[in-house]
């Protein structure tokens, strides 16, 4: 691996680490102010949208953004609303079942669902190795789900797992809807547009679900962290890394998201999974890593990112206006074959 490729892989890995701290940030905010997950989601996407708009203006990409909005307004709205929905569902899962289970279930389900959709579209069964990793992912999902009330997790494990499953499925939907946009636009305009739509979609719910503002300095700093670092900066690192890193390696690097989430939740929040939950988590992560490997040693089609805190389609050429992108909020997704996202 060249020095440039190593640097790119490090950038993608850092993006995964930042995404992995998103659930922890939600818990920190809620410890200091009774703010709903919808309001926190609105803050996160709103702050990220402001930063991304500033980047568009600074890099003189406003023309590309205007073209995208003019040419595909309906699909942009659909992707932006789907992005806002899966983020809110994920944050809801975080506060009900805990950071670890929410992240692993959401991360594991999206690529499985997208692999199934790919097979239905192509009218071909997945290759045997794909079936094996899908079986592992589903087994792991069942283990995590049925054991989520054991150990030390969240206060409402059944509801939390249901929300995490809904988040993963909605993320898969956002990915599928976003792929045509990814082929027609560069990553920065697409991420900016969908993040802005998501923020606008969440704004009305923020005003009817509890406090919208706060003067607590810790909560304010954490909200800024969620918007600036876990969304805007993380996506910037992702796109920069994809310039020099093989997409399959990049997808594996993003597995640092659930690892970071699990470690942070255990150290700082006291979350613990029982033996069954640990075994299920290991199966899901192994399956997602397996889905990042090209079938037969070659790339055969698009692979999508499983990252919940992260994007929709990964770019093969981030500089081209007609590129391919990855976005969770734009959470854009990788275009190597892993079977299955976005910015989680």
mmCIF file of C-alpha atoms in Angstrom:
data_model
loop_
_atom_site.group_PDB
_atom_site.id
_atom_site.type_symbol
_atom_site.label_atom_id
_atom_site.label_comp_id
_atom_site.label_asym_id
_atom_site.label_seq_id
_atom_site.Cartn_x
_atom_site.Cartn_y
_atom_site.Cartn_z
ATOM 1 C CA UNK A 1 0.000 0.000 0.000
ATOM 2 C CA UNK A 2 1.377 3.402 -0.982
ATOM 3 C CA UNK A 3 1.801 6.288 1.446
ATOM 4 C CA UNK A 4 -1.143 8.083 -0.187
ATOM 5 C CA UNK A 5 -3.330 5.006 0.145
ATOM 6 C CA UNK A 6 -2.369 4.627 3.814
ATOM 7 C CA UNK A 7 -3.235 8.283 4.409
ATOM 8 C CA UNK A 8 -6.579 7.809 2.696
ATOM 9 C CA UNK A 9 -7.342 4.710 4.748
ATOM 10 C CA UNK A 10 -6.477 6.625 7.921
ATOM 11 C CA UNK A 11 -8.871 9.407 6.907
ATOM 12 C CA UNK A 12 -11.709 6.938 6.322
ATOM 13 C CA UNK A 13 -10.948 5.178 9.602
ATOM 14 C CA UNK A 14 -11.085 8.505 11.463
ATOM 15 C CA UNK A 15 -14.481 9.185 9.875
ATOM 16 C CA UNK A 16 -15.682 5.834 11.233
ATOM 17 C CA UNK A 17 -14.428 6.717 14.709
ATOM 18 C CA UNK A 18 -16.243 10.065 14.599
ATOM 19 C CA UNK A 19 -19.489 8.402 13.505
ATOM 20 C CA UNK A 20 -19.101 5.923 16.341
ATOM 21 C CA UNK A 21 -19.243 8.738 18.897
ATOM 22 C CA UNK A 22 -22.580 10.070 17.623
ATOM 23 C CA UNK A 23 -24.756 7.916 19.880
ATOM 24 C CA UNK A 24 -22.626 8.820 22.882
ATOM 25 C CA UNK A 25 -23.111 12.499 22.053
ATOM 26 C CA UNK A 26 -26.891 12.045 22.119
ATOM 27 C CA UNK A 27 -26.696 10.503 25.576
ATOM 28 C CA UNK A 28 -24.502 13.355 26.835
ATOM 29 C CA UNK A 29 -26.966 15.977 25.606
ATOM 30 C CA UNK A 30 -29.876 14.188 27.265
ATOM 31 C CA UNK A 31 -28.009 13.985 30.558
ATOM 32 C CA UNK A 32 -27.873 17.778 30.665
ATOM 33 C CA UNK A 33 -31.183 18.821 29.115
ATOM 34 C CA UNK A 34 -34.517 17.058 28.471
ATOM 35 C CA UNK A 35 -34.185 17.393 24.708
ATOM 36 C CA UNK A 36 -35.940 14.861 22.457
ATOM 37 C CA UNK A 37 -34.051 12.800 19.924
ATOM 38 C CA UNK A 38 -35.966 14.593 17.162
ATOM 39 C CA UNK A 39 -34.742 17.951 18.415
ATOM 40 C CA UNK A 40 -31.170 16.673 18.717
ATOM 41 C CA UNK A 41 -31.389 15.280 15.177
ATOM 42 C CA UNK A 42 -32.643 18.642 13.917
ATOM 43 C CA UNK A 43 -29.761 20.423 15.629
ATOM 44 C CA UNK A 44 -27.210 17.978 14.234
ATOM 45 C CA UNK A 45 -28.439 18.208 10.657
ATOM 46 C CA UNK A 46 -29.015 21.960 10.859
ATOM 47 C CA UNK A 47 -25.492 22.677 12.099
ATOM 48 C CA UNK A 48 -24.027 20.316 9.504
ATOM 49 C CA UNK A 49 -26.070 21.987 6.758
ATOM 50 C CA UNK A 50 -24.710 25.413 7.697
ATOM 51 C CA UNK A 51 -21.137 24.104 7.627
ATOM 52 C CA UNK A 52 -21.690 22.341 4.299
ATOM 53 C CA UNK A 53 -23.295 25.410 2.711
ATOM 54 C CA UNK A 54 -20.268 27.402 3.834
ATOM 55 C CA UNK A 55 -18.013 24.808 2.200
ATOM 56 C CA UNK A 56 -20.027 24.992 -1.029
ATOM 57 C CA UNK A 57 -19.604 28.752 -1.140
ATOM 58 C CA UNK A 58 -15.925 28.615 -0.198
ATOM 59 C CA UNK A 59 -15.145 25.989 -2.837
ATOM 60 C CA UNK A 60 -17.347 27.699 -5.425
ATOM 61 C CA UNK A 61 -19.657 24.743 -5.955
ATOM 62 C CA UNK A 62 -22.884 26.741 -5.730
ATOM 63 C CA UNK A 63 -23.527 26.271 -9.440
ATOM 64 C CA UNK A 64 -23.397 22.484 -9.136
ATOM 65 C CA UNK A 65 -25.722 22.632 -6.121
ATOM 66 C CA UNK A 66 -28.252 24.795 -7.990
ATOM 67 C CA UNK A 67 -28.205 22.427 -10.973
ATOM 68 C CA UNK A 68 -28.837 19.430 -8.757
ATOM 69 C CA UNK A 69 -31.763 21.108 -7.008
ATOM 70 C CA UNK A 70 -33.245 22.263 -10.305
ATOM 71 C CA UNK A 71 -32.928 18.926 -12.077
ATOM 72 C CA UNK A 72 -33.883 16.420 -9.335
ATOM 73 C CA UNK A 73 -35.950 18.228 -6.678
ATOM 74 C CA UNK A 74 -38.357 15.377 -5.942
ATOM 75 C CA UNK A 75 -35.718 12.726 -5.394
ATOM 76 C CA UNK A 76 -33.606 15.122 -3.323
ATOM 77 C CA UNK A 77 -36.555 15.658 -1.000
ATOM 78 C CA UNK A 78 -37.164 11.896 -0.765
ATOM 79 C CA UNK A 79 -33.526 11.171 0.093
ATOM 80 C CA UNK A 80 -33.305 14.068 2.545
ATOM 81 C CA UNK A 81 -36.481 13.053 4.390
ATOM 82 C CA UNK A 82 -35.376 9.408 4.473
ATOM 83 C CA UNK A 83 -32.020 10.482 5.834
ATOM 84 C CA UNK A 84 -33.640 12.546 8.586
ATOM 85 C CA UNK A 85 -35.944 9.644 9.419
ATOM 86 C CA UNK A 86 -33.264 6.990 9.791
ATOM 87 C CA UNK A 87 -31.119 9.316 11.890
ATOM 88 C CA UNK A 88 -34.020 10.093 14.233
ATOM 89 C CA UNK A 89 -34.904 6.390 14.499
ATOM 90 C CA UNK A 90 -31.276 5.562 15.259
ATOM 91 C CA UNK A 91 -31.073 8.176 18.005
ATOM 92 C CA UNK A 92 -34.358 6.843 19.385
ATOM 93 C CA UNK A 93 -32.826 3.366 19.487
ATOM 94 C CA UNK A 94 -29.762 4.757 21.260
ATOM 95 C CA UNK A 95 -31.776 6.143 24.175
ATOM 96 C CA UNK A 96 -34.024 3.069 24.515
ATOM 97 C CA UNK A 97 -31.700 0.096 23.993
ATOM 98 C CA UNK A 98 -28.265 1.690 24.268
ATOM 99 C CA UNK A 99 -25.509 2.821 21.931
ATOM 100 C CA UNK A 100 -23.989 -0.598 21.236
ATOM 101 C CA UNK A 101 -27.114 -2.531 20.241
ATOM 102 C CA UNK A 102 -28.560 0.408 18.281
ATOM 103 C CA UNK A 103 -25.392 0.815 16.232
ATOM 104 C CA UNK A 104 -24.752 -2.867 15.560
ATOM 105 C CA UNK A 105 -28.351 -3.693 14.590
ATOM 106 C CA UNK A 106 -28.725 -0.623 12.361
ATOM 107 C CA UNK A 107 -25.318 -1.167 10.776
ATOM 108 C CA UNK A 108 -25.864 -4.860 10.193
ATOM 109 C CA UNK A 109 -29.376 -4.738 8.799
ATOM 110 C CA UNK A 110 -28.905 -2.091 6.089
ATOM 111 C CA UNK A 111 -26.351 -4.000 3.978
ATOM 112 C CA UNK A 112 -28.322 -7.231 4.381
ATOM 113 C CA UNK A 113 -31.486 -5.531 3.137
ATOM 114 C CA UNK A 114 -29.667 -3.940 0.214
ATOM 115 C CA UNK A 115 -28.118 -7.254 -0.799
ATOM 116 C CA UNK A 116 -31.593 -8.798 -0.856
ATOM 117 C CA UNK A 117 -32.908 -5.925 -2.976
ATOM 118 C CA UNK A 118 -30.005 -6.304 -5.417
ATOM 119 C CA UNK A 119 -30.799 -9.995 -5.804
ATOM 120 C CA UNK A 120 -34.474 -9.293 -6.435
ATOM 121 C CA UNK A 121 -33.653 -6.628 -9.024
ATOM 122 C CA UNK A 122 -31.191 -8.848 -10.866
ATOM 123 C CA UNK A 123 -33.419 -11.937 -10.414
ATOM 124 C CA UNK A 124 -30.372 -13.907 -9.325
ATOM 125 C CA UNK A 125 -29.632 -15.545 -6.013
ATOM 126 C CA UNK A 126 -26.540 -14.235 -4.225
ATOM 127 C CA UNK A 127 -23.339 -16.251 -4.619
ATOM 128 C CA UNK A 128 -22.723 -18.915 -1.954
ATOM 129 C CA UNK A 129 -20.244 -16.722 -0.082
ATOM 130 C CA UNK A 130 -22.820 -13.927 -0.008
ATOM 131 C CA UNK A 131 -25.465 -16.274 1.333
ATOM 132 C CA UNK A 132 -23.069 -17.365 4.062
ATOM 133 C CA UNK A 133 -22.368 -13.823 5.255
ATOM 134 C CA UNK A 134 -26.052 -12.918 5.060
ATOM 135 C CA UNK A 135 -26.904 -15.927 7.194
ATOM 136 C CA UNK A 136 -24.246 -14.851 9.681
ATOM 137 C CA UNK A 137 -25.623 -11.314 9.783
ATOM 138 C CA UNK A 138 -29.198 -12.471 10.327
ATOM 139 C CA UNK A 139 -28.112 -14.939 13.022
ATOM 140 C CA UNK A 140 -26.194 -12.177 14.742
ATOM 141 C CA UNK A 141 -29.168 -9.846 14.498
ATOM 142 C CA UNK A 142 -31.403 -12.444 16.148
ATOM 143 C CA UNK A 143 -28.860 -13.038 18.932
ATOM 144 C CA UNK A 144 -28.469 -9.329 19.648
ATOM 145 C CA UNK A 145 -32.235 -8.816 19.558
ATOM 146 C CA UNK A 146 -33.248 -11.678 21.856
ATOM 147 C CA UNK A 147 -30.488 -10.971 24.375
ATOM 148 C CA UNK A 148 -30.782 -7.173 24.370
ATOM 149 C CA UNK A 149 -32.525 -7.180 27.756
ATOM 150 C CA UNK A 150 -29.618 -8.959 29.399
ATOM 151 C CA UNK A 151 -26.443 -7.311 30.603
ATOM 152 C CA UNK A 152 -26.595 -3.545 31.021
ATOM 153 C CA UNK A 153 -28.069 -1.760 28.001
ATOM 154 C CA UNK A 154 -30.974 0.670 27.651
ATOM 155 C CA UNK A 155 -34.252 1.007 29.573
ATOM 156 C CA UNK A 156 -36.565 -0.305 26.815
ATOM 157 C CA UNK A 157 -34.682 -2.984 24.868
ATOM 158 C CA UNK A 158 -37.597 -4.343 22.825
ATOM 159 C CA UNK A 159 -38.639 -0.893 21.605
ATOM 160 C CA UNK A 160 -35.001 0.000 21.021
ATOM 161 C CA UNK A 161 -34.330 -3.015 18.817
ATOM 162 C CA UNK A 162 -37.495 -2.255 16.832
ATOM 163 C CA UNK A 163 -36.328 1.330 16.290
ATOM 164 C CA UNK A 164 -32.862 0.120 15.273
ATOM 165 C CA UNK A 165 -34.388 -2.297 12.746
ATOM 166 C CA UNK A 166 -36.557 0.522 11.358
ATOM 167 C CA UNK A 167 -33.481 2.747 11.165
ATOM 168 C CA UNK A 168 -31.532 0.141 9.214
ATOM 169 C CA UNK A 169 -34.382 -0.416 6.755
ATOM 170 C CA UNK A 170 -34.938 3.315 6.277
ATOM 171 C CA UNK A 171 -31.233 3.785 5.709
ATOM 172 C CA UNK A 172 -31.360 1.100 3.026
ATOM 173 C CA UNK A 173 -34.266 2.943 1.402
ATOM 174 C CA UNK A 174 -32.370 6.243 1.459
ATOM 175 C CA UNK A 175 -29.393 4.524 -0.153
ATOM 176 C CA UNK A 176 -31.474 3.009 -2.941
ATOM 177 C CA UNK A 177 -33.169 6.352 -3.623
ATOM 178 C CA UNK A 178 -29.856 8.199 -3.551
ATOM 179 C CA UNK A 179 -27.946 6.096 -6.061
ATOM 180 C CA UNK A 180 -29.279 7.894 -9.188
ATOM 181 C CA UNK A 181 -28.382 11.220 -7.568
ATOM 182 C CA UNK A 182 -24.929 9.896 -6.739
ATOM 183 C CA UNK A 183 -24.305 9.210 -10.411
ATOM 184 C CA UNK A 184 -25.439 12.705 -11.413
ATOM 185 C CA UNK A 185 -23.698 14.885 -8.844
ATOM 186 C CA UNK A 186 -20.509 15.356 -6.894
ATOM 187 C CA UNK A 187 -20.469 14.447 -3.195
ATOM 188 C CA UNK A 188 -20.400 17.940 -1.718
ATOM 189 C CA UNK A 189 -23.489 19.317 -3.533
ATOM 190 C CA UNK A 190 -25.448 16.123 -2.886
ATOM 191 C CA UNK A 191 -24.503 15.943 0.789
ATOM 192 C CA UNK A 192 -25.322 19.628 1.247
ATOM 193 C CA UNK A 193 -28.702 19.359 -0.471
ATOM 194 C CA UNK A 194 -29.915 16.232 1.321
ATOM 195 C CA UNK A 195 -28.639 17.363 4.716
ATOM 196 C CA UNK A 196 -30.415 20.698 4.315
ATOM 197 C CA UNK A 197 -33.657 18.965 3.311
ATOM 198 C CA UNK A 198 -33.348 16.662 6.312
ATOM 199 C CA UNK A 199 -32.814 19.580 8.675
ATOM 200 C CA UNK A 200 -35.870 21.377 7.310
ATOM 201 C CA UNK A 201 -37.951 18.193 7.591
ATOM 202 C CA UNK A 202 -36.996 17.730 11.249
ATOM 203 C CA UNK A 203 -37.453 21.348 12.246
ATOM 204 C CA UNK A 204 -41.269 21.244 12.798
ATOM 205 C CA UNK A 205 -41.013 18.133 14.984
ATOM 206 C CA UNK A 206 -38.376 19.807 17.141
ATOM 207 C CA UNK A 207 -40.872 22.437 18.305
ATOM 208 C CA UNK A 208 -43.485 19.925 19.470
ATOM 209 C CA UNK A 209 -41.289 17.375 21.255
ATOM 210 C CA UNK A 210 -39.821 19.353 24.142
ATOM 211 C CA UNK A 211 -37.192 22.057 24.650
ATOM 212 C CA UNK A 212 -35.702 23.390 21.432
ATOM 213 C CA UNK A 213 -32.952 25.549 22.909
ATOM 214 C CA UNK A 214 -30.740 25.341 25.940
ATOM 215 C CA UNK A 215 -28.177 27.463 27.753
ATOM 216 C CA UNK A 216 -26.325 24.490 29.187
ATOM 217 C CA UNK A 217 -22.736 24.821 27.925
ATOM 218 C CA UNK A 218 -22.066 21.071 27.810
ATOM 219 C CA UNK A 219 -25.216 20.420 25.777
ATOM 220 C CA UNK A 220 -24.402 23.260 23.372
ATOM 221 C CA UNK A 221 -20.838 22.087 22.853
ATOM 222 C CA UNK A 222 -22.017 18.518 22.312
ATOM 223 C CA UNK A 223 -24.612 19.600 19.752
ATOM 224 C CA UNK A 224 -21.899 21.550 17.922
ATOM 225 C CA UNK A 225 -19.687 18.457 18.056
ATOM 226 C CA UNK A 226 -22.450 16.294 16.589
ATOM 227 C CA UNK A 227 -23.061 18.658 13.683
ATOM 228 C CA UNK A 228 -19.553 19.817 12.856
ATOM 229 C CA UNK A 229 -17.436 16.748 13.614
ATOM 230 C CA UNK A 230 -19.682 13.674 13.338
ATOM 231 C CA UNK A 231 -21.339 14.891 10.137
ATOM 232 C CA UNK A 232 -19.590 17.680 8.225
ATOM 233 C CA UNK A 233 -15.965 16.792 9.087
ATOM 234 C CA UNK A 234 -16.540 13.026 8.988
ATOM 235 C CA UNK A 235 -17.941 13.220 5.474
ATOM 236 C CA UNK A 236 -15.080 15.462 4.396
ATOM 237 C CA UNK A 237 -12.586 12.894 5.698
ATOM 238 C CA UNK A 238 -14.484 10.116 3.962
ATOM 239 C CA UNK A 239 -14.450 11.827 0.577
ATOM 240 C CA UNK A 240 -10.800 12.830 0.938
ATOM 241 C CA UNK A 241 -9.830 9.280 1.836
ATOM 242 C CA UNK A 242 -11.711 7.775 -1.080
ATOM 243 C CA UNK A 243 -9.484 9.666 -3.505
ATOM 244 C CA UNK A 244 -6.587 7.313 -2.752
ATOM 245 C CA UNK A 245 -8.032 4.282 -0.935
ATOM 246 C CA UNK A 246 -9.585 1.161 -2.407
ATOM 247 C CA UNK A 247 -13.322 1.336 -1.627
ATOM 248 C CA UNK A 248 -13.434 -2.218 -0.248
ATOM 249 C CA UNK A 249 -10.690 -1.366 2.245
ATOM 250 C CA UNK A 250 -12.524 1.847 3.075
ATOM 251 C CA UNK A 251 -15.705 -0.037 3.888
ATOM 252 C CA UNK A 252 -13.849 -2.308 6.286
ATOM 253 C CA UNK A 253 -12.255 0.755 7.910
ATOM 254 C CA UNK A 254 -15.699 2.172 8.628
ATOM 255 C CA UNK A 255 -16.331 -0.844 10.867
ATOM 256 C CA UNK A 256 -14.518 1.264 13.450
ATOM 257 C CA UNK A 257 -17.891 2.980 13.925
ATOM 258 C CA UNK A 258 -19.557 0.136 15.872
ATOM 259 C CA UNK A 259 -16.292 -0.740 17.609
ATOM 260 C CA UNK A 260 -15.917 2.857 18.778
ATOM 261 C CA UNK A 261 -19.564 2.971 19.822
ATOM 262 C CA UNK A 262 -19.258 -0.239 21.847
ATOM 263 C CA UNK A 263 -16.027 0.791 23.590
ATOM 264 C CA UNK A 264 -17.256 4.306 24.373
ATOM 265 C CA UNK A 265 -20.586 3.000 25.672
ATOM 266 C CA UNK A 266 -18.860 0.432 27.890
ATOM 267 C CA UNK A 267 -16.286 2.879 29.313
ATOM 268 C CA UNK A 268 -18.402 6.001 29.672
ATOM 269 C CA UNK A 269 -21.998 4.735 29.962
ATOM 270 C CA UNK A 270 -21.514 1.371 31.635
ATOM 271 C CA UNK A 271 -23.313 -0.548 28.877
ATOM 272 C CA UNK A 272 -22.676 -4.283 28.780
ATOM 273 C CA UNK A 273 -23.814 -7.025 26.434
ATOM 274 C CA UNK A 274 -24.304 -10.575 27.627
ATOM 275 C CA UNK A 275 -22.485 -13.501 25.959
ATOM 276 C CA UNK A 276 -25.240 -13.913 23.370
ATOM 277 C CA UNK A 277 -25.132 -10.221 22.505
ATOM 278 C CA UNK A 278 -21.348 -10.293 22.155
ATOM 279 C CA UNK A 279 -21.549 -13.341 19.889
ATOM 280 C CA UNK A 280 -24.256 -11.684 17.779
ATOM 281 C CA UNK A 281 -22.232 -8.475 17.510
ATOM 282 C CA UNK A 282 -19.183 -10.425 16.330
ATOM 283 C CA UNK A 283 -21.274 -12.253 13.696
ATOM 284 C CA UNK A 284 -22.777 -9.029 12.355
ATOM 285 C CA UNK A 285 -19.419 -7.269 12.083
ATOM 286 C CA UNK A 286 -17.826 -10.316 10.440
ATOM 287 C CA UNK A 287 -20.714 -10.452 7.956
ATOM 288 C CA UNK A 288 -20.438 -6.762 7.070
ATOM 289 C CA UNK A 289 -16.692 -7.182 6.576
ATOM 290 C CA UNK A 290 -17.418 -10.199 4.356
ATOM 291 C CA UNK A 291 -19.865 -8.190 2.267
ATOM 292 C CA UNK A 292 -17.064 -5.731 1.494
ATOM 293 C CA UNK A 293 -15.076 -8.413 -0.300
ATOM 294 C CA UNK A 294 -15.602 -8.603 -4.081
ATOM 295 C CA UNK A 295 -17.128 -11.891 -5.183
ATOM 296 C CA UNK A 296 -14.663 -14.057 -7.054
ATOM 297 C CA UNK A 297 -11.861 -11.572 -6.431
ATOM 298 C CA UNK A 298 -13.240 -8.888 -8.712
ATOM 299 C CA UNK A 299 -15.683 -6.033 -8.445
ATOM 300 C CA UNK A 300 -19.019 -6.894 -9.923
ATOM 301 C CA UNK A 301 -21.212 -3.993 -8.967
ATOM 302 C CA UNK A 302 -22.040 -1.431 -6.344
ATOM 303 C CA UNK A 303 -21.400 -2.149 -2.725
ATOM 304 C CA UNK A 304 -23.048 0.023 -0.179
ATOM 305 C CA UNK A 305 -21.728 1.346 3.051
ATOM 306 C CA UNK A 306 -23.217 -0.025 6.237
ATOM 307 C CA UNK A 307 -22.338 3.063 8.209
ATOM 308 C CA UNK A 308 -25.249 4.466 10.158
ATOM 309 C CA UNK A 309 -23.567 7.561 11.375
ATOM 310 C CA UNK A 310 -22.016 7.972 8.071
ATOM 311 C CA UNK A 311 -23.096 8.404 4.282
ATOM 312 C CA UNK A 312 -25.230 7.252 0.998
ATOM 313 C CA UNK A 313 -22.883 6.330 -1.882
ATOM 314 C CA UNK A 314 -19.141 6.442 -2.149
ATOM 315 C CA UNK A 315 -17.574 8.402 -4.977
ATOM 316 C CA UNK A 316 -15.201 6.843 -7.430
ATOM 317 C CA UNK A 317 -14.279 10.343 -8.573
ATOM 318 C CA UNK A 318 -15.224 12.958 -5.989
ATOM 319 C CA UNK A 319 -14.094 15.840 -8.201
ATOM 320 C CA UNK A 320 -16.413 15.117 -11.085
ATOM 321 C CA UNK A 321 -19.812 16.729 -11.106
ATOM 322 C CA UNK A 322 -21.037 13.514 -12.690
ATOM 323 C CA UNK A 323 -19.397 11.408 -10.022
ATOM 324 C CA UNK A 324 -20.649 8.696 -7.733
ATOM 325 C CA UNK A 325 -21.001 9.405 -4.033
ATOM 326 C CA UNK A 326 -21.612 8.100 -0.618
ATOM 327 C CA UNK A 327 -23.769 9.798 1.875
ATOM 328 C CA UNK A 328 -26.309 9.021 6.016
ATOM 329 C CA UNK A 329 -27.406 12.386 5.216
ATOM 330 C CA UNK A 330 -26.082 12.471 2.616
ATOM 331 C CA UNK A 331 -24.302 9.493 4.104
ATOM 332 C CA UNK A 332 -23.065 8.215 0.718
ATOM 333 C CA UNK A 333 -22.248 4.652 -0.099
ATOM 334 C CA UNK A 334 -19.409 2.727 -1.553
ATOM 335 C CA UNK A 335 -19.541 1.519 -5.100
ATOM 336 C CA UNK A 336 -17.733 -1.759 -4.725
ATOM 337 C CA UNK A 337 -19.655 -4.950 -4.438
ATOM 338 C CA UNK A 338 -20.366 -5.923 -0.959
ATOM 339 C CA UNK A 339 -23.952 -6.719 -1.479
ATOM 340 C CA UNK A 340 -25.462 -3.828 0.251
ATOM 341 C CA UNK A 341 -25.316 3.930 3.120
ATOM 342 C CA UNK A 342 -24.950 7.060 4.562
ATOM 343 C CA UNK A 343 -24.043 10.245 6.007
ATOM 344 C CA UNK A 344 -25.474 7.332 10.078
#
